[in-house]
Short mmCIF file of C-alpha atoms in Angstrom, two decimals:
data_model
loop_
_atom_site.label_atom_id
_atom_site.label_comp_id
_atom_site.label_asym_id
_atom_site.label_seq_id
_atom_site.Cartn_x
_atom_site.Cartn_y
_atom_site.Cartn_z
CA MET A 962 -0.06 0.02 -0.15
CA ASN A 963 1.64 3.39 -0.97
CA LEU A 964 1.33 6.81 0.42
CA SER A 965 -1.63 7.98 -1.37
CA HIS A 966 -3.45 5.09 -0.46
CA LEU A 967 -2.63 5.77 3.20
CA ARG A 968 -3.74 9.24 2.83
CA GLY A 969 -7.03 8.26 1.24
CA ILE A 970 -7.81 5.93 4.19
CA LEU A 971 -7.11 8.43 6.82
CA THR A 972 -10.00 10.76 5.26
CA TYR A 973 -12.48 8.00 6.15
CA VAL A 974 -11.08 7.60 9.76
CA PRO A 975 -13.24 10.12 11.50
CA GLU A 976 -16.42 9.02 9.53
CA PHE A 977 -15.85 5.28 10.62
CA ARG A 978 -14.18 5.35 13.81
CA ASP A 979 -16.21 3.35 16.42
CA LYS A 980 -18.68 2.45 13.99
CA THR A 981 -19.70 -1.49 13.39
CA PHE A 982 -19.05 -3.34 10.32
CA VAL A 983 -20.49 -6.91 9.88
CA ILE A 984 -18.00 -8.76 7.72
CA ALA A 985 -20.00 -11.87 5.98
CA LEU A 986 -17.61 -14.35 4.74
CA ASP A 987 -18.74 -16.81 2.13
CA GLY A 988 -17.17 -20.45 2.70
CA ALA A 989 -15.58 -20.13 -0.74
CA VAL A 990 -13.66 -17.01 0.38
CA ILE A 991 -12.39 -18.53 3.52
CA ALA A 992 -11.01 -21.55 1.48
CA HIS A 993 -9.20 -19.31 -0.92
CA GLU A 994 -5.58 -18.42 -0.72
CA ASN A 995 -6.49 -14.73 -0.19
CA PHE A 996 -7.76 -15.47 2.69
CA SER A 997 -4.84 -14.56 5.11
CA HIS A 998 -4.61 -11.26 3.30
CA VAL A 999 -8.51 -10.78 4.13
CA VAL A 1000 -7.60 -11.09 7.54
CA LEU A 1001 -4.91 -8.60 7.34
CA ASP A 1002 -7.75 -6.24 5.96
CA LEU A 1003 -9.45 -6.91 9.29
CA ALA A 1004 -6.65 -6.04 11.30
CA VAL A 1005 -6.42 -2.67 9.75
CA LEU A 1006 -9.97 -2.07 10.26
CA ARG A 1007 -9.41 -2.81 13.89
CA SER A 1008 -6.39 -0.70 13.96
CA LEU A 1009 -8.68 2.34 13.02
CA ASN A 1010 -11.19 1.49 15.87
CA ILE A 1011 -13.87 0.04 13.63
CA ARG A 1012 -15.72 -2.69 15.44
CA VAL A 1013 -15.86 -5.95 13.52
CA VAL A 1014 -18.34 -8.71 13.62
CA VAL A 1015 -17.36 -11.62 11.52
CA VAL A 1016 -20.30 -13.95 10.21
CA HIS A 1017 -19.56 -16.84 7.96
CA GLY A 1018 -21.06 -19.41 5.69
CA ILE A 1019 -20.00 -22.98 4.98
CA GLY A 1020 -21.49 -23.60 1.64
CA TRP A 1021 -18.23 -24.50 0.02
CA GLN A 1022 -17.00 -26.61 2.90
CA LEU A 1023 -20.34 -28.67 3.31
CA THR A 1024 -20.03 -29.58 -0.54
CA GLN A 1025 -16.53 -30.72 -0.22
CA ALA A 1026 -17.23 -32.69 2.86
CA ALA A 1027 -20.36 -34.26 1.29
CA LYS A 1028 -18.38 -35.23 -1.65
CA GLN A 1029 -15.69 -36.96 0.63
CA SER A 1030 -18.29 -38.93 2.63
CA HIS A 1031 -20.27 -39.94 -0.85
CA PHE A 1032 -23.18 -38.19 1.12
CA THR A 1033 -25.95 -35.87 -0.45
CA PRO A 1034 -27.07 -33.34 1.62
CA SER A 1035 -30.62 -32.25 1.85
CA ASN A 1036 -29.60 -28.69 1.47
CA ILE A 1037 -26.35 -26.58 1.25
CA ASP A 1038 -27.01 -22.97 1.99
CA GLY A 1039 -29.55 -23.14 5.06
CA THR A 1040 -32.69 -22.02 2.89
CA GLY A 1041 -34.22 -25.43 2.14
CA VAL A 1042 -34.98 -28.78 4.26
CA THR A 1043 -32.18 -29.67 6.45
CA ASP A 1044 -32.51 -33.29 7.46
CA ARG A 1045 -30.80 -34.85 10.59
CA PRO A 1046 -27.57 -36.28 8.74
CA THR A 1047 -27.21 -32.87 6.85
CA LEU A 1048 -27.47 -30.97 10.20
CA GLU A 1049 -25.02 -33.35 11.93
CA LEU A 1050 -22.54 -32.65 8.98
CA ALA A 1051 -23.00 -28.96 8.87
CA ILE A 1052 -22.27 -28.74 12.69
CA GLN A 1053 -18.96 -30.63 11.99
CA VAL A 1054 -18.06 -28.31 9.36
CA ALA A 1055 -19.25 -25.02 11.01
CA ASN A 1056 -17.00 -25.58 13.86
CA HIS A 1057 -14.21 -26.63 11.52
CA VAL A 1058 -14.30 -23.12 9.79
CA THR A 1059 -14.98 -21.16 12.84
CA HIS A 1060 -11.95 -22.57 14.51
CA GLN A 1061 -10.05 -21.72 11.39
CA ILE A 1062 -11.18 -18.21 11.44
CA LEU A 1063 -10.33 -17.90 15.06
CA GLU A 1064 -6.76 -19.35 14.27
CA ALA A 1065 -6.34 -16.89 11.38
CA LEU A 1066 -7.52 -13.91 13.62
CA THR A 1067 -5.23 -14.79 16.40
CA SER A 1068 -2.11 -15.13 13.87
CA CYS A 1069 -2.41 -11.31 13.58
CA ASP A 1070 -2.76 -10.55 17.12
CA LEU A 1071 -6.46 -10.18 17.08
CA ARG A 1072 -8.70 -11.16 20.12
CA ALA A 1073 -11.83 -13.20 18.90
CA CYS A 1074 -14.19 -15.69 20.21
CA TYR A 1075 -17.14 -17.81 19.03
CA ALA A 1076 -20.19 -16.06 19.77
CA ASN A 1077 -23.31 -18.32 20.68
CA ALA A 1078 -25.41 -15.27 20.15
CA ILE A 1079 -28.15 -16.35 17.88
CA THR A 1080 -31.51 -17.60 18.95
CA ALA A 1081 -33.38 -19.52 16.30
CA TYR A 1082 -36.64 -21.27 15.98
CA PRO A 1083 -37.71 -23.95 13.30
CA TYR A 1084 -38.64 -22.37 10.05
CA GLY A 1085 -41.73 -24.99 10.28
CA ILE A 1086 -43.77 -26.13 7.07
CA LEU A 1087 -43.28 -24.25 4.02
CA ARG A 1088 -45.75 -25.01 1.04
CA GLY A 1089 -46.53 -28.41 2.83
CA VAL A 1090 -42.99 -29.61 3.18
CA ASP A 1091 -41.56 -29.75 6.70
CA GLN A 1092 -37.98 -27.87 6.80
CA GLU A 1093 -36.97 -29.96 9.79
CA PHE A 1094 -33.78 -28.39 11.08
CA THR A 1095 -33.47 -25.51 9.03
CA GLY A 1096 -34.20 -22.30 11.15
CA LYS A 1097 -34.56 -18.67 11.08
CA VAL A 1098 -33.29 -16.17 13.30
CA GLU A 1099 -35.36 -15.07 16.28
CA LYS A 1100 -33.15 -12.85 18.48
CA VAL A 1101 -29.70 -11.60 18.41
CA ASP A 1102 -27.92 -11.46 22.02
CA VAL A 1103 -27.07 -7.67 21.51
CA SER A 1104 -25.54 -7.17 24.96
CA PHE A 1105 -23.34 -10.13 24.85
CA LEU A 1106 -21.95 -8.88 21.26
CA ARG A 1107 -21.49 -5.50 22.76
CA ASP A 1108 -19.73 -6.54 25.68
CA LEU A 1109 -17.11 -8.58 23.37
CA LEU A 1110 -16.75 -5.55 21.14
CA SER A 1111 -16.26 -3.21 23.93
CA HIS A 1112 -13.35 -5.42 24.93
CA GLN A 1113 -11.95 -5.12 21.63
CA ILE A 1114 -13.07 -8.78 20.90
CA ILE A 1115 -14.16 -9.71 17.41
CA PRO A 1116 -17.34 -11.91 17.75
CA VAL A 1117 -17.36 -14.91 15.22
CA LEU A 1118 -20.72 -16.27 14.42
CA PRO A 1119 -21.61 -19.68 12.27
CA PRO A 1120 -24.59 -20.36 10.18
CA LEU A 1121 -26.15 -22.18 13.28
CA GLY A 1122 -28.81 -21.08 15.96
CA PHE A 1123 -30.16 -22.66 19.16
CA ASP A 1124 -33.66 -22.42 20.63
CA GLY A 1125 -34.52 -22.26 24.27
CA GLU A 1126 -34.35 -25.99 24.82
CA GLY A 1127 -30.43 -26.20 23.08
CA LYS A 1128 -31.66 -27.69 19.92
CA THR A 1129 -29.39 -26.77 16.99
CA PHE A 1130 -30.80 -25.23 13.74
CA ARG A 1131 -28.95 -24.75 10.56
CA VAL A 1132 -29.57 -20.90 9.53
CA ASN A 1133 -28.69 -18.95 6.27
CA SER A 1134 -25.41 -16.96 6.75
CA ASP A 1135 -26.95 -13.89 4.80
CA GLY A 1136 -29.68 -13.62 7.09
CA VAL A 1137 -27.52 -14.14 10.25
CA ALA A 1138 -25.54 -11.04 8.94
CA LEU A 1139 -28.64 -9.01 8.10
CA ALA A 1140 -30.13 -9.78 11.81
CA VAL A 1141 -26.82 -8.81 13.27
CA ALA A 1142 -26.36 -5.78 11.50
CA GLU A 1143 -29.81 -4.49 12.41
CA ALA A 1144 -29.68 -5.45 16.01
CA LEU A 1145 -26.35 -3.65 16.67
CA GLY A 1146 -27.36 -0.73 14.23
CA ALA A 1147 -24.18 -1.38 12.05
CA THR A 1148 -22.88 0.93 9.48
CA LYS A 1149 -22.08 -1.53 6.70
CA ILE A 1150 -22.62 -5.11 5.85
CA ILE A 1151 -19.81 -6.27 3.53
CA PHE A 1152 -20.44 -9.51 1.84
CA LEU A 1153 -17.00 -10.92 0.86
CA CYS A 1154 -17.81 -13.44 -1.97
CA SER A 1155 -16.43 -15.51 -4.87
CA TYR A 1156 -17.64 -13.01 -7.53
CA ALA A 1157 -17.17 -9.51 -8.43
CA GLY A 1158 -20.33 -7.85 -7.54
CA ILE A 1159 -23.55 -7.32 -9.29
CA GLU A 1160 -23.19 -7.31 -12.97
CA ARG A 1161 -25.90 -6.40 -15.76
CA SER A 1162 -25.49 -6.77 -19.31
CA GLY A 1163 -21.84 -7.70 -18.61
CA ARG A 1164 -21.06 -4.63 -16.90
CA LEU A 1165 -20.22 -4.32 -13.05
CA ILE A 1166 -22.61 -1.93 -11.41
CA ARG A 1167 -20.62 0.00 -8.87
CA GLN A 1168 -23.37 1.75 -6.76
CA LEU A 1169 -27.19 0.99 -6.76
CA PRO A 1170 -29.90 2.71 -4.76
CA VAL A 1171 -31.88 0.54 -2.76
CA THR A 1172 -35.11 1.44 -4.70
CA GLU A 1173 -33.44 0.45 -8.14
CA ALA A 1174 -32.41 -2.94 -6.29
CA GLU A 1175 -36.00 -3.51 -5.22
CA SER A 1176 -37.29 -3.00 -9.05
CA TRP A 1177 -34.58 -5.32 -10.14
CA LEU A 1178 -35.44 -8.10 -8.04
CA LYS A 1179 -39.09 -7.86 -8.72
CA LYS A 1180 -38.54 -7.80 -12.63
CA ASP A 1181 -35.57 -10.14 -13.17
CA ARG A 1182 -35.77 -12.32 -9.82
CA PRO A 1183 -36.17 -15.62 -11.98
CA THR A 1184 -33.22 -14.80 -14.00
CA LEU A 1185 -30.74 -14.23 -11.08
CA GLU A 1186 -28.56 -16.78 -9.73
CA PRO A 1187 -29.44 -17.99 -6.29
CA HIS A 1188 -26.61 -16.87 -4.36
CA LEU A 1189 -26.65 -13.31 -6.17
CA ARG A 1190 -30.36 -13.13 -5.50
CA SER A 1191 -29.81 -14.00 -1.70
CA LYS A 1192 -27.15 -11.19 -1.39
CA LEU A 1193 -29.38 -8.91 -3.09
CA GLU A 1194 -32.39 -9.53 -1.09
CA HIS A 1195 -30.69 -9.17 2.25
CA ALA A 1196 -28.94 -6.22 1.12
CA VAL A 1197 -32.49 -4.50 0.23
CA ARG A 1198 -33.70 -5.45 3.55
CA ALA A 1199 -30.65 -4.13 5.61
CA CYS A 1200 -31.07 -0.70 3.94
CA ARG A 1201 -34.78 -0.75 4.56
CA ARG A 1202 -33.87 -1.45 8.33
CA GLY A 1203 -31.42 1.06 8.91
CA VAL A 1204 -28.14 -0.16 7.52
CA SER A 1205 -26.95 2.46 5.15
CA ARG A 1206 -24.54 0.63 3.18
CA VAL A 1207 -24.41 -2.89 2.01
CA HIS A 1208 -21.50 -3.88 -0.30
CA ILE A 1209 -20.79 -7.16 -2.40
CA VAL A 1210 -17.08 -7.63 -2.85
CA ASP A 1211 -15.02 -10.31 -4.35
CA GLY A 1212 -13.08 -11.86 -1.35
CA ARG A 1213 -10.51 -13.65 -3.60
CA VAL A 1214 -8.92 -10.41 -4.73
CA ASN A 1215 -6.07 -8.75 -2.62
CA GLU A 1216 -7.05 -5.63 -0.80
CA ALA A 1217 -10.33 -5.65 -2.23
CA LEU A 1218 -11.86 -5.01 1.20
CA LEU A 1219 -9.82 -1.79 1.97
CA THR A 1220 -10.35 -0.50 -1.40
CA GLU A 1221 -13.88 -0.89 -1.14
CA VAL A 1222 -14.39 0.73 2.37
CA PHE A 1223 -11.59 3.57 1.70
CA SER A 1224 -12.15 4.89 -1.71
CA ARG A 1225 -14.92 6.44 -3.64
CA GLU A 1226 -14.83 4.01 -6.42
CA GLY A 1227 -14.57 0.63 -4.63
CA THR A 1228 -14.24 -2.58 -6.23
CA GLY A 1229 -17.47 -4.31 -5.85
CA THR A 1230 -21.08 -3.26 -5.86
CA MET A 1231 -22.58 -0.89 -3.12
CA ILE A 1232 -26.32 -0.91 -2.27
CA TYR A 1233 -27.36 2.36 -0.34
CA ALA A 1234 -30.18 3.42 1.49
CA ASP A 1235 -31.79 6.32 -0.30
CA GLU A 1236 -30.18 9.24 1.94
CA TYR A 1237 -29.93 10.99 -1.83
CA GLU A 1238 -33.68 10.83 -2.22
CA SER A 1239 -33.55 14.36 -0.51
CA ILE A 1240 -31.54 15.44 -3.16
CA ARG A 1241 -33.16 16.51 -6.41
CA PRO A 1242 -32.70 18.38 -9.52
CA ALA A 1243 -33.35 21.96 -9.27
CA ASN A 1244 -36.09 23.73 -11.57
CA LYS A 1245 -37.16 26.89 -12.33
CA LYS A 1246 -38.92 27.80 -9.28
CA ASP A 1247 -35.89 26.92 -7.12
CA VAL A 1248 -33.96 29.96 -8.81
CA ARG A 1249 -35.07 32.41 -6.35
CA VAL A 1250 -34.63 29.65 -3.53
CA ILE A 1251 -30.99 29.14 -4.57
CA LEU A 1252 -30.26 32.97 -4.60
CA ASP A 1253 -31.60 33.43 -1.31
CA LEU A 1254 -29.78 30.53 0.11
CA ILE A 1255 -26.17 31.63 -1.37
CA ARG A 1256 -26.57 35.42 -1.05
CA GLU A 1257 -24.69 35.93 2.27
CA SER A 1258 -21.93 33.66 1.05
CA MET A 1259 -21.72 35.56 -2.08
CA GLU A 1260 -21.49 38.92 -0.17
CA VAL A 1261 -18.53 37.63 1.85
CA GLU A 1262 -17.01 36.20 -1.08
CA GLU A 1263 -16.99 32.52 -0.12
CA LEU A 1264 -18.96 31.79 -3.43
CA ALA A 1265 -18.41 33.39 -6.62
CA TYR A 1266 -21.01 35.97 -7.43
CA ARG A 1267 -23.88 34.79 -9.57
CA SER A 1268 -27.07 36.80 -11.10
CA ARG A 1269 -30.35 35.35 -11.15
CA GLU A 1270 -29.70 35.13 -15.09
CA ASP A 1271 -26.77 33.20 -14.32
CA VAL A 1272 -28.44 30.49 -12.16
CA ALA A 1273 -31.65 30.52 -14.62
CA ASN A 1274 -29.61 29.74 -17.76
CA ARG A 1275 -27.94 26.81 -16.19
CA ILE A 1276 -30.62 25.59 -13.68
CA THR A 1277 -30.26 21.96 -15.26
CA ASP A 1278 -27.11 21.79 -13.60
CA TYR A 1279 -27.96 22.59 -9.93
CA TYR A 1280 -29.10 20.22 -7.42
CA VAL A 1281 -30.78 21.07 -4.10
CA PHE A 1282 -31.05 19.26 -0.82
CA GLU A 1283 -34.40 19.41 0.69
CA LEU A 1284 -35.68 18.61 4.31
CA ASP A 1285 -39.13 18.67 5.19
CA ARG A 1286 -39.89 20.34 1.97
CA THR A 1287 -37.41 22.89 2.69
CA VAL A 1288 -34.17 23.60 0.61
CA VAL A 1289 -31.47 23.51 3.09
CA GLY A 1290 -28.31 23.04 0.76
CA CYS A 1291 -27.37 23.24 -3.11
CA VAL A 1292 -24.65 22.52 -5.61
CA ALA A 1293 -23.97 22.58 -9.26
CA LEU A 1294 -22.28 20.23 -11.72
CA HIS A 1295 -20.83 22.01 -14.86
CA SER A 1296 -19.82 19.36 -17.22
CA TYR A 1297 -16.80 19.66 -19.96
CA PRO A 1298 -17.45 16.66 -22.05
CA GLU A 1299 -14.77 17.53 -24.43
CA THR A 1300 -12.09 17.17 -21.69
CA GLY A 1301 -13.98 14.52 -19.59
CA GLN A 1302 -14.34 16.67 -16.66
CA GLY A 1303 -16.98 18.21 -14.54
CA GLU A 1304 -16.88 21.19 -12.08
CA ILE A 1305 -18.47 20.83 -8.69
CA ALA A 1306 -19.84 24.56 -8.10
CA CYS A 1307 -21.84 26.78 -5.78
CA LEU A 1308 -21.79 24.25 -2.66
CA HIS A 1309 -23.60 25.74 0.00
CA VAL A 1310 -25.40 24.41 3.21
CA ALA A 1311 -27.69 26.79 5.25
CA ARG A 1312 -26.85 27.88 8.66
CA GLY A 1313 -28.23 25.59 11.31
CA HIS A 1314 -27.55 22.35 8.84
CA GLU A 1315 -23.82 22.56 8.93
CA ASN A 1316 -21.61 19.81 10.55
CA LYS A 1317 -24.25 17.34 9.76
CA GLY A 1318 -22.62 15.70 6.48
CA LEU A 1319 -24.80 17.51 3.87
CA GLY A 1320 -21.92 19.11 2.47
CA ARG A 1321 -20.49 15.61 1.84
CA LYS A 1322 -23.63 14.04 0.40
CA LEU A 1323 -24.00 16.89 -2.02
CA VAL A 1324 -20.63 16.18 -3.30
CA SER A 1325 -20.70 12.68 -3.45
CA PHE A 1326 -23.96 13.04 -5.32
CA ALA A 1327 -22.47 15.20 -7.77
CA GLU A 1328 -19.46 12.76 -8.44
CA ASN A 1329 -21.92 10.16 -8.92
CA VAL A 1330 -23.84 12.46 -11.62
CA ALA A 1331 -20.53 13.01 -13.13
CA ARG A 1332 -19.45 9.21 -13.33
CA SER A 1333 -22.89 8.48 -14.86
CA ARG A 1334 -22.08 11.20 -17.60
CA GLY A 1335 -18.81 9.34 -18.26
CA LEU A 1336 -16.74 12.07 -16.60
CA ARG A 1337 -13.28 10.87 -15.68
CA GLN A 1338 -12.49 13.93 -13.43
CA VAL A 1339 -13.99 16.63 -11.25
CA PHE A 1340 -12.66 19.69 -10.10
CA ALA A 1341 -13.56 22.66 -7.65
CA LEU A 1342 -12.47 26.16 -7.29
CA SER A 1343 -12.43 27.43 -3.78
CA THR A 1344 -11.06 30.70 -1.75
CA GLN A 1345 -12.25 29.44 1.64
CA ALA A 1346 -13.64 25.69 1.47
CA TYR A 1347 -10.48 23.97 0.00
CA THR A 1348 -9.70 22.02 3.27
CA PHE A 1349 -13.07 20.55 3.40
CA PHE A 1350 -12.44 19.48 -0.37
CA GLN A 1351 -8.91 17.91 0.58
CA GLN A 1352 -9.47 16.65 3.89
CA LYS A 1353 -13.26 15.39 3.72
CA MET A 1354 -13.62 14.62 -0.07
CA GLY A 1355 -10.07 13.62 -1.06
CA PHE A 1356 -9.43 16.30 -3.73
CA ARG A 1357 -5.85 17.27 -4.46
CA GLU A 1358 -4.53 20.95 -5.45
CA GLU A 1359 -3.61 21.50 -9.07
CA THR A 1360 -2.42 24.43 -11.26
CA PRO A 1361 -4.63 26.25 -13.47
CA GLN A 1362 -3.46 24.04 -16.41
CA ILE A 1363 -5.76 21.44 -15.52
CA LEU A 1364 -8.69 23.41 -16.25
CA PRO A 1365 -10.62 23.25 -19.56
CA GLU A 1366 -9.41 26.18 -21.90
CA SER A 1367 -12.76 28.12 -21.61
CA ARG A 1368 -12.94 27.77 -17.77
CA ARG A 1369 -9.20 28.83 -17.43
CA LYS A 1370 -10.03 31.81 -19.08
CA ARG A 1371 -12.72 32.89 -16.95
CA TYR A 1372 -10.77 31.90 -13.85
CA GLU A 1373 -7.92 34.01 -14.98
CA GLU A 1374 -10.33 36.88 -15.57
CA SER A 1375 -11.99 36.78 -12.19
CA GLY A 1376 -8.87 37.74 -10.11
CA ARG A 1377 -10.15 35.48 -7.32
CA LYS A 1378 -7.00 33.42 -7.18
CA SER A 1379 -9.24 30.40 -6.26
CA LYS A 1380 -7.38 27.24 -5.20
CA ILE A 1381 -7.94 24.65 -7.62
CA LEU A 1382 -8.82 21.11 -6.17
CA VAL A 1383 -8.95 18.07 -8.59
CA LYS A 1384 -10.33 14.61 -8.07
CA ASP A 1385 -10.09 11.73 -10.48
CA LEU A 1386 -13.08 9.34 -10.80
CA THR A 1387 -11.32 6.11 -12.26
CA GLY A 1388 -8.81 4.16 -11.26
#
């Protein structure tokens, strides 16, 4: 990891410190040679005071064990019928995999333990078929898990649960990850699996709003692979239950976990809750509202002067942040397709709503719009907010030569001597 990567990580530290991440490991990732690197990535997260809970699957290991025993399991992933022989084999495999994870974490000087924190009850009879020893999560022992986390201990949870009488049930690991994340109020669920993320028409989808994910599930559900459908379904439920970000990442790729968490581009697919629903394109009725919002900042020269005509003529470039039907922030994205660049401009948050992350959301939204337009780079010109762009949003300072010719001319004519901040959207 080079110096620029380290700087990138450090910009996220204040945002993620003391937050909880649920890391859901597919069995195939644990069996892969890159698993030792995944454990090192977990050590990095812990070193930054991020609380980590590990939930693991056993599908790959259960399949291998069944082949060696010349045995046909009734179910692999904990979503179908689990008969007694399959349950017994699943318990053996789960215990082995849990122990393997504990060994790996200990080798990196991380304290961890097996956490019997899942209360489960029988799935029951589904469409006339008794699911036998397949269970669903009834309750998560939150106080137990929080006590472990407060003592810097990583809880490791297998895809098993127990009822009040001590009976064991096979549960789906994606469901365990969802239940644990919801109970703990986790910031993220990160599914580390054996594929790159969610692809459509051969293209990896980097970011997916939960509303689009829901629509996709309704329309294309029958055509989705079962493992992908499970991840997508649980991601949607997580976002609807308070988990703001769910990531689907290829755990076989070195440093994929860190890249996904500590870069804007990531490596896999991020499904996010609709916090951006509050951000909408501006319309002609918003011209006066925007001018009223930014007037004071223009008077003290925090923002360059814009006339009513200026804003009206480029209103399609503007976006506003609305809370309770009141506009409390704005941003503009001016595109320069000839150079593959976009300018993030007129960023402003109303007094009384500052220091709540709205500025970050507006800039991130503008970056996403720029990516959707195929732009490779964004820049911002600032006389007083340049530290925000550098320290919070990962921009770097550049010379005027980086600007498109038409924008450079206006920059030189303005005499404001703004700092030029640039951020690449690719790579």
